[in-house]
Coordinates of C-alpha atoms in Angstrom, one line a residue:
X28 CA -77.8 -77.4 37.8
X29 CA -77.3 -78.9 41.3
X30 CA -74.0 -80.2 42.6
X31 CA -73.5 -83.2 44.9
X32 CA -71.4 -83.1 48.0
X33 CA -67.6 -83.4 47.5
X34 CA -65.4 -85.4 49.8
X35 CA -61.7 -85.4 50.2
X36 CA -60.1 -88.7 51.3
X37 CA -56.6 -87.6 51.3
X38 CA -55.4 -89.9 54.0
X39 CA -56.1 -92.8 51.6
X40 CA -54.3 -91.1 48.8
X41 CA -57.6 -90.9 46.8
X42 CA -60.1 -88.1 46.3
X43 CA -63.7 -88.9 45.9
X44 CA -65.6 -86.2 44.0
X45 CA -69.1 -86.0 42.7
X46 CA -69.8 -83.8 39.7
X47 CA -72.7 -81.5 39.0
X48 CA -75.8 -83.0 37.7
X49 CA -76.2 -82.3 34.1
X50 CA -72.5 -81.8 33.5
X51 CA -71.2 -83.5 30.4
X52 CA -67.6 -82.2 30.6
X53 CA -65.2 -85.0 29.9
X54 CA -61.5 -85.4 30.7
X55 CA -59.0 -84.5 27.9
X56 CA -59.1 -87.0 25.1
X57 CA -56.2 -89.4 25.3
X58 CA -53.5 -88.5 22.8
X59 CA -50.4 -90.3 21.5
X60 CA -47.2 -88.8 22.9
X61 CA -45.9 -86.0 20.6
X62 CA -42.2 -85.4 20.1
X63 CA -40.3 -82.1 19.7
X64 CA -38.0 -81.6 16.8
X65 CA -34.4 -81.8 17.9
X66 CA -32.1 -78.7 17.7
X67 CA -30.0 -80.4 15.0
X68 CA -33.0 -80.4 12.6
X69 CA -32.9 -76.6 12.4
X70 CA -29.2 -76.4 11.4
X71 CA -30.1 -76.1 7.7
X72 CA -31.7 -72.7 8.3
X73 CA -28.7 -70.4 7.4
X74 CA -30.2 -67.1 8.4
X75 CA -29.6 -66.7 12.1
X76 CA -32.8 -64.7 12.9
X77 CA -35.0 -67.2 10.9
X78 CA -33.4 -70.1 12.7
X79 CA -34.0 -68.5 16.0
X80 CA -37.7 -67.8 15.2
X81 CA -38.1 -71.4 14.0
X82 CA -36.6 -72.7 17.3
X83 CA -39.0 -70.6 19.3
X84 CA -41.9 -71.8 17.3
X85 CA -41.0 -75.3 18.1
X86 CA -40.5 -74.6 21.8
X87 CA -43.8 -72.7 21.6
X88 CA -45.6 -76.0 21.1
X89 CA -45.0 -76.4 24.9
X90 CA -45.1 -72.7 25.9
X91 CA -48.5 -72.0 24.3
X92 CA -50.0 -75.4 25.2
X93 CA -53.1 -75.1 27.4
X94 CA -51.4 -77.3 30.0
X95 CA -49.0 -74.3 30.5
X96 CA -51.1 -71.3 29.6
X97 CA -54.0 -72.3 31.9
X98 CA -52.1 -71.0 34.9
X99 CA -51.2 -67.7 33.1
X100 CA -54.5 -65.8 33.0
X101 CA -54.9 -62.0 33.1
X102 CA -58.0 -62.1 35.3
X103 CA -56.6 -64.1 38.2
X104 CA -58.9 -67.1 37.5
X105 CA -57.2 -70.3 36.4
X106 CA -58.3 -72.2 33.3
X107 CA -58.9 -75.9 32.9
X108 CA -58.8 -78.4 30.0
X109 CA -57.7 -78.1 26.4
X110 CA -60.5 -75.7 25.7
X111 CA -59.4 -73.5 28.6
X112 CA -62.8 -73.1 30.4
X113 CA -62.8 -71.1 33.6
X114 CA -61.9 -73.2 36.7
X115 CA -64.7 -75.1 38.3
X116 CA -65.4 -74.5 41.1
X117 CA -64.9 -70.7 40.7
X118 CA -61.6 -69.8 42.4
X119 CA -59.1 -67.0 42.1
X120 CA -55.3 -66.9 42.6
X121 CA -55.5 -64.2 45.2
X122 CA -52.7 -61.7 46.0
X123 CA -49.9 -64.1 45.8
X124 CA -51.2 -66.7 43.3
X125 CA -51.8 -69.3 46.0
X126 CA -55.5 -68.6 46.5
X127 CA -57.4 -66.2 48.7
X128 CA -57.5 -66.4 52.6
X129 CA -59.5 -69.4 53.7
X130 CA -59.3 -71.2 50.4
X131 CA -55.7 -71.7 49.4
X132 CA -54.9 -73.8 46.3
X133 CA -53.6 -76.5 48.5
X134 CA -57.1 -77.1 49.8
X135 CA -57.4 -79.3 46.6
X136 CA -54.1 -79.3 44.9
X137 CA -51.6 -81.5 46.8
X138 CA -47.9 -82.1 46.3
X139 CA -48.6 -84.8 43.7
X140 CA -51.4 -85.6 41.2
X141 CA -54.3 -87.2 43.2
X142 CA -56.5 -89.8 41.6
X143 CA -60.3 -89.3 41.9
X144 CA -63.2 -91.7 42.3
X145 CA -66.8 -91.0 41.0
X146 CA -66.0 -87.8 39.2
X147 CA -65.9 -86.4 35.7
X148 CA -62.1 -85.9 36.0
X149 CA -59.6 -88.7 36.5
X150 CA -57.3 -86.8 38.9
X151 CA -56.6 -83.5 40.6
X152 CA -53.3 -81.8 39.5
X153 CA -50.7 -81.6 42.1
X154 CA -47.2 -80.2 42.6
X155 CA -45.3 -78.8 45.6
X156 CA -45.0 -75.4 43.9
X157 CA -48.6 -75.2 42.6
X158 CA -49.6 -71.6 42.1
X159 CA -51.1 -69.1 39.6
X160 CA -48.6 -66.9 37.6
X161 CA -48.6 -63.2 38.4
X162 CA -50.8 -61.1 36.1
X163 CA -47.8 -59.5 34.4
X164 CA -47.0 -63.0 33.1
X165 CA -50.5 -63.5 31.6
X166 CA -50.4 -65.7 28.4
X167 CA -54.1 -66.8 27.9
X168 CA -55.3 -65.2 24.7
X169 CA -51.9 -63.9 23.7
X170 CA -50.1 -64.8 20.5
X171 CA -46.9 -66.8 20.7
X172 CA -45.0 -63.7 19.4
X173 CA -46.4 -61.6 22.3
X174 CA -45.6 -64.3 24.8
X175 CA -42.0 -64.4 23.4
X176 CA -41.6 -60.6 24.0
X177 CA -43.0 -61.1 27.6
X178 CA -40.5 -63.8 28.3
X179 CA -37.6 -61.5 27.3
X180 CA -38.8 -58.6 29.5
X181 CA -37.5 -58.9 33.1
X182 CA -40.5 -56.7 34.2
X183 CA -42.8 -59.4 33.0
X184 CA -40.9 -62.6 33.6
X185 CA -40.1 -62.5 37.3
X186 CA -36.9 -60.5 36.9
X187 CA -35.1 -63.2 35.0
X188 CA -32.3 -62.8 32.4
X189 CA -32.3 -65.2 29.5
X190 CA -29.9 -67.7 31.3
X191 CA -32.1 -67.8 34.4
X192 CA -35.2 -68.1 32.2
X193 CA -33.7 -71.1 30.3
X194 CA -32.8 -72.8 33.7
X195 CA -36.4 -72.3 34.8
X196 CA -37.8 -73.8 31.6
X197 CA -35.3 -76.7 31.6
X198 CA -35.2 -77.6 35.3
X199 CA -38.2 -76.2 37.3
X200 CA -40.4 -78.9 38.7
X201 CA -43.6 -76.9 38.2
X202 CA -42.8 -76.5 34.5
X203 CA -42.0 -80.2 34.5
X204 CA -45.5 -81.0 35.6
X205 CA -46.6 -80.3 32.1
X206 CA -45.1 -83.6 31.0
X207 CA -46.7 -85.5 34.0
X208 CA -50.2 -83.9 34.4
X209 CA -51.9 -86.9 35.8
X210 CA -54.5 -89.4 34.5
X211 CA -57.0 -87.9 32.0
X212 CA -54.8 -85.0 30.8
X213 CA -52.9 -84.6 27.6
X214 CA -49.2 -83.8 28.4
X215 CA -47.2 -81.2 26.5
X216 CA -45.1 -82.4 23.6
X217 CA -41.7 -84.0 24.0
X218 CA -39.7 -84.0 27.2
X219 CA -38.5 -81.2 29.5
X220 CA -34.9 -82.0 28.5
X221 CA -35.7 -81.6 24.8
X222 CA -37.6 -78.4 25.5
X223 CA -34.7 -77.0 27.5
X224 CA -32.3 -77.7 24.6
X225 CA -34.6 -75.9 22.2
X226 CA -34.9 -73.0 24.5
X227 CA -31.1 -72.8 24.9
X228 CA -30.6 -72.9 21.2
X229 CA -33.1 -70.1 20.8
X230 CA -31.2 -68.0 23.3
X231 CA -27.9 -68.9 21.6
X232 CA -29.2 -67.8 18.2
X233 CA -30.1 -64.3 19.4
X234 CA -33.5 -64.9 21.1
X235 CA -35.5 -63.5 18.2
X236 CA -39.3 -63.6 18.4
X237 CA -42.0 -64.5 15.9
X238 CA -44.2 -61.6 14.8
X239 CA -46.9 -60.8 17.4

């Protein structure tokens, strides 16, 4: 397989990319917006632990979505697409998650999503905080129950308590990118506000986890 030259035209706000000959990879299939169940819809679950688990399972539709887990690998190599193939071209997060010396993530990933021309992808993801999660926060290939336990462990969640973790989920702009991933990508379900409410309700109900 031979790749064409790839040209960045960032001054015009557009990126022109040529894909590899023989490549048939297509952008994510368009999908209708999905909603998240509101917190109130779980009020009929009388058992507190069962209600907490149900709330996390609903929030998990965002947490375990490829749009989020793609940046949480264990091998330092980001994933792409709903099928979570290894990043093309081959790159790694490096020591700090921002790419190795000489090839930082910002070489391609700008502060905003950047439209492309002549490529097999419609846009290049962008966010001011774009980076790969540390290896201790690896989620790819983990069950939702295992991810839940990781989230509760300060040694594996960036040193956050549950209140700080909820604020991160509900307010962080990089988390928020999941609802605005750019043309050609399926967003995570619901809204960040609705997700934050589910996460808070999970915390308030005891932060119980599904079985790993």
